[in-house]
Short mmCIF file of C-alpha atoms in Angstrom, two decimals:
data_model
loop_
_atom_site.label_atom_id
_atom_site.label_comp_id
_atom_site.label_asym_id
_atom_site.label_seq_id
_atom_site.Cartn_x
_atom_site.Cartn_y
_atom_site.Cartn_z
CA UNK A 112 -14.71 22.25 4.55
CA UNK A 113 -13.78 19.68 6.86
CA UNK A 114 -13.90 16.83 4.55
CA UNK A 115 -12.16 18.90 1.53
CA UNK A 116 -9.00 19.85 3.78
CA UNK A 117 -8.90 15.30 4.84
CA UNK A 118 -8.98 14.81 0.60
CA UNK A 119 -6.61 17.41 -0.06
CA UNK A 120 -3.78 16.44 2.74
CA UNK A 121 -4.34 12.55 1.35
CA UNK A 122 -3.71 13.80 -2.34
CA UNK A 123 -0.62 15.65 -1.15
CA UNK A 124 0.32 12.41 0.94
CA UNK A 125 0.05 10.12 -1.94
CA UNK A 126 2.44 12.88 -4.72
CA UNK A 127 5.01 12.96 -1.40
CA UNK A 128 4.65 9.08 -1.27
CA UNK A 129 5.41 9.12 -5.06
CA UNK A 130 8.09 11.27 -4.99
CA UNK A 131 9.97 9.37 -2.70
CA UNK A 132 9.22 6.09 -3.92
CA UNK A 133 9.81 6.14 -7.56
CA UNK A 134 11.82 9.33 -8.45
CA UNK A 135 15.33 8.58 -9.99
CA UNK A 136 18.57 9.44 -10.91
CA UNK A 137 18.13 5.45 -10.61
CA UNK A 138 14.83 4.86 -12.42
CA UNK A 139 11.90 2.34 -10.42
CA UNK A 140 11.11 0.81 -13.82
CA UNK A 141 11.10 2.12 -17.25
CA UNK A 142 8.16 3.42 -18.78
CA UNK A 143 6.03 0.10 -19.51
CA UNK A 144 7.03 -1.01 -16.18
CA UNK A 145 5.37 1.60 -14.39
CA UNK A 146 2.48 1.22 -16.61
CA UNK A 147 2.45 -2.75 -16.32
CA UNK A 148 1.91 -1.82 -12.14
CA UNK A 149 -0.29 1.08 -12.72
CA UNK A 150 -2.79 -1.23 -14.75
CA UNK A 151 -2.56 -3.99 -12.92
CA UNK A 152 -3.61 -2.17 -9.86
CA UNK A 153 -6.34 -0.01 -11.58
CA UNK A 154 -8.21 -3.14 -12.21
CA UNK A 155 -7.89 -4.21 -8.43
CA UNK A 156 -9.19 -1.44 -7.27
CA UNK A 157 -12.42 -1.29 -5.03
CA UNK A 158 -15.33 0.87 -6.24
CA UNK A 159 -14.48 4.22 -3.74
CA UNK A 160 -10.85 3.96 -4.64
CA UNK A 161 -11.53 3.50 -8.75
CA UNK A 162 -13.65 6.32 -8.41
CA UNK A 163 -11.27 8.51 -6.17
CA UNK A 164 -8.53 7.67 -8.60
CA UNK A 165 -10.11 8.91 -11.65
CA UNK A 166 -11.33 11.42 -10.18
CA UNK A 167 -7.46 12.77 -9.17
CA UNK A 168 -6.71 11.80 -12.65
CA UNK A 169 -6.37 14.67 -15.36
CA UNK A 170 -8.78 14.68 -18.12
CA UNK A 171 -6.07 13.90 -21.11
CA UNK A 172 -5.84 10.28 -19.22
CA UNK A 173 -9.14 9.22 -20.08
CA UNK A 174 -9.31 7.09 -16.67
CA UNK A 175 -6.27 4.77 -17.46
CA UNK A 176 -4.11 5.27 -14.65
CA UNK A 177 -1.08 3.73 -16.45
CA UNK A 178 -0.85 6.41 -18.77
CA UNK A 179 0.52 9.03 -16.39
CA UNK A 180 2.80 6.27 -14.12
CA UNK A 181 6.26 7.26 -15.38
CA UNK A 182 5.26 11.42 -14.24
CA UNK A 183 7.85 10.89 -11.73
CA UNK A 184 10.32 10.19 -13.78
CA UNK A 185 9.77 13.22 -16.32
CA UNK A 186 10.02 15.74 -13.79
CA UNK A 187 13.25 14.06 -12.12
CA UNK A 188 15.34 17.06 -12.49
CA UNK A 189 12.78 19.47 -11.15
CA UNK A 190 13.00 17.90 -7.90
CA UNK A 191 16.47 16.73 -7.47
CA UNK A 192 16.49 16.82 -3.45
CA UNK A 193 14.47 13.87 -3.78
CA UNK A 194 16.97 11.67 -5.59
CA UNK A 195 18.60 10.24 -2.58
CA UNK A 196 15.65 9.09 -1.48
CA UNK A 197 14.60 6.76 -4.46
CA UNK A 198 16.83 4.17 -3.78
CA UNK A 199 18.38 1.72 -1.16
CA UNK A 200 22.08 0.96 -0.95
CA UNK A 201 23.25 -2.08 0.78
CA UNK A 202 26.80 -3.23 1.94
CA UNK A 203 27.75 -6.32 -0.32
CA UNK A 204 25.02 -8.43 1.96
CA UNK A 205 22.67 -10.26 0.49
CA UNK A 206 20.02 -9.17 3.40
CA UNK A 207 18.40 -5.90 4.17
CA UNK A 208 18.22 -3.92 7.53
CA UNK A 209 16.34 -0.78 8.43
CA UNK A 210 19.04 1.93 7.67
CA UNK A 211 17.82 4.21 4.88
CA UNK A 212 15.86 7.62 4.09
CA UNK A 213 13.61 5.96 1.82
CA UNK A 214 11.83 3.40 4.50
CA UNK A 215 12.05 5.92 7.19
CA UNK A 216 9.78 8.36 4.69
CA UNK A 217 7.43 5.35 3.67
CA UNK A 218 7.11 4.85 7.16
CA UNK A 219 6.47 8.16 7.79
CA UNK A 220 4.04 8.48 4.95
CA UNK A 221 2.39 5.20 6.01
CA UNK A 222 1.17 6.44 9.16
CA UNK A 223 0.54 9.88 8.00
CA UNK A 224 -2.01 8.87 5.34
CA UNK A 225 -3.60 6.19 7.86
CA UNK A 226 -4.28 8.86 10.15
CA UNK A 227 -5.64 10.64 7.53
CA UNK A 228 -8.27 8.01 6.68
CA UNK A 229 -9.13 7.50 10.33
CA UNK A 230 -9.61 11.20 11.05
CA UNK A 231 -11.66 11.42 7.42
CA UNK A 232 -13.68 8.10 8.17
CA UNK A 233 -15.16 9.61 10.93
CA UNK A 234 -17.06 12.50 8.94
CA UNK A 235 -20.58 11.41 7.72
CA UNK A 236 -21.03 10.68 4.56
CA UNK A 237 -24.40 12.41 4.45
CA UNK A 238 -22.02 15.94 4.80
CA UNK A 239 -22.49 18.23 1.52
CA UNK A 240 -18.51 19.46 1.60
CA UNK A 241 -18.05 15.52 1.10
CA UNK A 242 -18.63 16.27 -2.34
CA UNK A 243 -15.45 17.33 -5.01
CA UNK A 244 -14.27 17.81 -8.32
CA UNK A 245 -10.62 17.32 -8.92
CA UNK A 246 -10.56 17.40 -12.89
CA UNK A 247 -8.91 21.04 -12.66
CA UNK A 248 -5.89 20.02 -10.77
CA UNK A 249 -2.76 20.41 -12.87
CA UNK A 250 -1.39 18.03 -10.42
CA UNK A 251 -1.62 13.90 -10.45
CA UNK A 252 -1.55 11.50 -7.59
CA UNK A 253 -0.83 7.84 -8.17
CA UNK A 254 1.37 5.49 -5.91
CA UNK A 255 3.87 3.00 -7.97
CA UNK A 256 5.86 1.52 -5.10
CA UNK A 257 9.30 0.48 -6.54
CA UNK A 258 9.79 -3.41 -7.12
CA UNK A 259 12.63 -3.27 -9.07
CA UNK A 260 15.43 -5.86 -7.45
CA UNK A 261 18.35 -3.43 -8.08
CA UNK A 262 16.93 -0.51 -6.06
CA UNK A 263 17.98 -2.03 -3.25
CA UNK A 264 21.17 -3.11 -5.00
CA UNK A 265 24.67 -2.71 -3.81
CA UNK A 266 25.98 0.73 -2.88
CA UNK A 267 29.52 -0.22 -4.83
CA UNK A 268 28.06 -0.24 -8.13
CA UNK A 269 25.09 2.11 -7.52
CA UNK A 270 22.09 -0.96 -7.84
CA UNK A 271 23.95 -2.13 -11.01
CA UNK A 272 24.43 1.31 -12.64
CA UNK A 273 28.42 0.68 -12.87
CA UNK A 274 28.40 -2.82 -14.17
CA UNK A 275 28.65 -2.50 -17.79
CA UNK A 276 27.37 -5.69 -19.89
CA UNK A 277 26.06 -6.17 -23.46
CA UNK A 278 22.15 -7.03 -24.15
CA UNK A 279 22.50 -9.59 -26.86
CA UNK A 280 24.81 -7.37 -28.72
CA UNK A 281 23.70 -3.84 -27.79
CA UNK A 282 25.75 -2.12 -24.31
CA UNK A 283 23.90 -1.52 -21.59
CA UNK A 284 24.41 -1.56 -17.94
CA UNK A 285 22.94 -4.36 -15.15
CA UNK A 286 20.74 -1.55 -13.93
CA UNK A 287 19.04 -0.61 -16.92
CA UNK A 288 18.55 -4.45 -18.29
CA UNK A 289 16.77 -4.80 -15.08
CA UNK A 290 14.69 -1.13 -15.36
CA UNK A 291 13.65 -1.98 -19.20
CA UNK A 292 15.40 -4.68 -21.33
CA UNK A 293 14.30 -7.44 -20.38
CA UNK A 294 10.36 -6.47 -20.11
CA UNK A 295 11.13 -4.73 -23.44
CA UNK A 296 12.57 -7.52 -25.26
CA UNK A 297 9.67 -9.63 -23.59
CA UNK A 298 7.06 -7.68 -25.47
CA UNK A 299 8.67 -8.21 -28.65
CA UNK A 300 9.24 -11.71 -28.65
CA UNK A 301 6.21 -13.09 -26.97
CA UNK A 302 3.74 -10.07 -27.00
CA UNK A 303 3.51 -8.05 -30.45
CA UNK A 304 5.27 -5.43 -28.65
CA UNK A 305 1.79 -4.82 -27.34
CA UNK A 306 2.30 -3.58 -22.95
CA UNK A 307 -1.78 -4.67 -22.47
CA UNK A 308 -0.94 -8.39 -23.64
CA UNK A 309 2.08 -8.69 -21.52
CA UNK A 310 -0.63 -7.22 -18.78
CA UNK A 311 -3.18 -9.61 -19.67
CA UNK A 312 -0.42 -12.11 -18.93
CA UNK A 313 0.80 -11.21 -15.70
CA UNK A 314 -3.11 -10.78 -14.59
CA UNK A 315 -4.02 -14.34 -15.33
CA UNK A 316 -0.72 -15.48 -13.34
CA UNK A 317 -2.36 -13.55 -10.43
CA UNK A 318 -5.68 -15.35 -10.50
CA UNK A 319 -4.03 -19.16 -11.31
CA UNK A 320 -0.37 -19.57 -9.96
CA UNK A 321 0.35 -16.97 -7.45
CA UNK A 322 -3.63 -16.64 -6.52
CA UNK A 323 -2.57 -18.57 -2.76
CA UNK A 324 0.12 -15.74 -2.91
CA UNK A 325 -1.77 -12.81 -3.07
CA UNK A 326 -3.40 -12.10 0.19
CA UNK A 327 0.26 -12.56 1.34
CA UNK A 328 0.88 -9.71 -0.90
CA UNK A 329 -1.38 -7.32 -0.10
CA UNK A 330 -0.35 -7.57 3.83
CA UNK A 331 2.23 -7.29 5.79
CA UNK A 332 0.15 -8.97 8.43
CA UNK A 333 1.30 -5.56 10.61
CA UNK A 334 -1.88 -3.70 9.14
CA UNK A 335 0.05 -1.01 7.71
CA UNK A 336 -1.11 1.27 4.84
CA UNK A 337 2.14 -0.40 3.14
CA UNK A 338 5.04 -2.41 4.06
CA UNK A 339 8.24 -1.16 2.92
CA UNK A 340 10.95 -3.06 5.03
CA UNK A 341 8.84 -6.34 3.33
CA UNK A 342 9.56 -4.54 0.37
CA UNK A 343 13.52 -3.95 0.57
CA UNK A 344 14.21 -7.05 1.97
CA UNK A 345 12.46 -9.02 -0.84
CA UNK A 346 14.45 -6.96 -3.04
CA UNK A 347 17.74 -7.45 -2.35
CA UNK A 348 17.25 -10.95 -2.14
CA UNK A 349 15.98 -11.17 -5.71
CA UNK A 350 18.84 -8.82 -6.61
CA UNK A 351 21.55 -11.20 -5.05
CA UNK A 352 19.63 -14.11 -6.77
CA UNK A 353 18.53 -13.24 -10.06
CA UNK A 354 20.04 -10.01 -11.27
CA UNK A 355 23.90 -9.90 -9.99
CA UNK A 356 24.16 -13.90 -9.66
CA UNK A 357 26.11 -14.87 -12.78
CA UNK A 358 27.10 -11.38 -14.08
CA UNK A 359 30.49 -9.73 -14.07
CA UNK A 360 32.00 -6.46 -16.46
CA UNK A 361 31.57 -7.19 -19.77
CA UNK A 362 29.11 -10.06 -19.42
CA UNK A 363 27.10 -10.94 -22.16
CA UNK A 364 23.55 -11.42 -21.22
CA UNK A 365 21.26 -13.21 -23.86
CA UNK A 366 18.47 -15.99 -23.69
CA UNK A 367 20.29 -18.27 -20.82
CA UNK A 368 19.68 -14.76 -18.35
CA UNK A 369 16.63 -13.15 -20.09
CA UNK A 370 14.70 -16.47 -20.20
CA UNK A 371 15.73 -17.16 -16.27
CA UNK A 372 14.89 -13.86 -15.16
CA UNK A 373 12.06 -12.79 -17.05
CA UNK A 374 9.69 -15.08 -14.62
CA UNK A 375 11.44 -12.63 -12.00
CA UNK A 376 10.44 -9.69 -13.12
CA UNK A 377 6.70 -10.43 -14.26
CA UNK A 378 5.85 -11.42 -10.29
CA UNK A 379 7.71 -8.11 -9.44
CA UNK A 380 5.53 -6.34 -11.43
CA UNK A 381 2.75 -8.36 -10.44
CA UNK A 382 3.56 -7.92 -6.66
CA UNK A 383 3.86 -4.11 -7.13
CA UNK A 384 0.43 -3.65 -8.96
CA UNK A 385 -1.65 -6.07 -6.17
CA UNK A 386 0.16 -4.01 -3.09
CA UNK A 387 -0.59 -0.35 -5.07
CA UNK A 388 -4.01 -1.96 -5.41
CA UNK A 389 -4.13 -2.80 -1.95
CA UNK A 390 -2.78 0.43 -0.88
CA UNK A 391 -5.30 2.87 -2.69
CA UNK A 392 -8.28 0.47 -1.64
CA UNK A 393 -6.87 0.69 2.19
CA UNK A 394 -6.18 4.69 1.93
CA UNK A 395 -9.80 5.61 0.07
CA UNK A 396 -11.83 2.90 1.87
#
């Protein structure tokens, strides 16, 4: 049972992982963002991780990993000790430095599941316990690393959550324009409200003009199982850029913002699905 204790501690690795990565009170993405990543990376994946993945999944998913992305955010208040883990706050610096809970776990988690795959590497694969059936676990495991600019947002105005603004002519706050507007308005105007076009979309930017980008991507040229200072310091540089520069209380954000950030937040997305690929492919060999 050798091989069936290695598979269990990685599934338990990858719900922690989870869990700390993309558990609110400040949501990763809403739910077609998590999706968006999920799908992107499902189609990345290498043959042993697609069929590890589905085989984690729970029958009602029907293989698509993106339909059970935003779990962590429906069971938010059933673990509420993880909510100050979710998120990075900064001083009012637009650069990032090693100080916080939530790289310290990744870290933590990084290693773990690396050893994990080293120790489980070495059993051979002609072993019968090398053989299992997840379909009756209650429980999922999927990885959706946070990309979101505003999670490692100012600690002021909690990643945006304080600065109140108007979508076109609908309130919101910063935080949550970020989270879901603007893919959301996205899909209406240029996709049919239809999540797999705006996927089809973001894929086809991934093999044409970020394709020099993406080995960049999937590395942290540290040969980590994932890279989560790279993360948090791209982040607050694209918050600082893109989703404070320009905004105040009370701002009125219409095409002028959407149409400047929207390129933003489709290589976000794009970025998180090719590392979660990259991840899972790394962690199930």
């Amino acid at each position: 049972m050798e091989m069936a204790g290695c598979k269990m501690q990685m599934m338990l690795a990858l719900c922690c992982f989870i869990m700390l990565a993309t558990l609110p009170p400040i949501h990763g993405w809403g739910t077609d963002g998590h999706s968006i990543i999920c799908k992107i990376a499902q189609s990345r994946l290498s043959d042993a991780a697609a069929d590890s993945v589905n085989e984690l999944l729970p029958k009602w998913a029907e293989d698509d990993l993106g339909s059970v992305c935003s779990w962590a955010d429906q069971v938010r208040f059933r673990y509420r000790w993880s909510s100050p883990l979710h998120f990075i706050n900064t001083p009012e610096i637009c650069s990032y430095k090693y100080t916080n809970n939530l790289t310290e776990s990744l870290l933590f988690l990084s290693h773990f599941m690396g050893d994990i795959h080293q120790a489980c590497s070495r059993i051979p694969k002609s072993d019968e316990n090398s053989k299992f059936h997840y379909r009756k676990k209650k429980g999922i495991t999927l990885m959706s690393i946070t990309f979101q600019p505003l999670h490692v947002g100012f600690a002021a105005d909690k990643g945006g959550n304080t600065i109140d603004v108007h979508w076109y002519r609908r309130k919101a706050v910063l935080h949550h324009v970020w989270d879901t507007d603007i893919i959301e308005t996205a899909e209406k105007r240029f996709y049919d409200s239809n999540v797999d076009s705006l996927v089809d979309a973001i894929q086809q930017n991934i093999t044409s003009e970020w394709a020099d980008e993406v080995k960049r991507w999937e590395t942290c040229g540290l040969n980590k199982t994932a890279c989560p200072d790279q993360y948090a310091s791209e982040g607050i540089k694209a918050a600082c850029d893109w989703a404070y520069k320009g905004v105040q209380q009370e701002s009125v954000l219409e095409d002028d913002y959407f149409l400047s950030r929207l390129p933003i937040v489709h290589r976000r997305l794009a970025q998180g699905g090719v590392r979660l690929a990259a991840t899972l492919n790394r962690i199930f060999g």
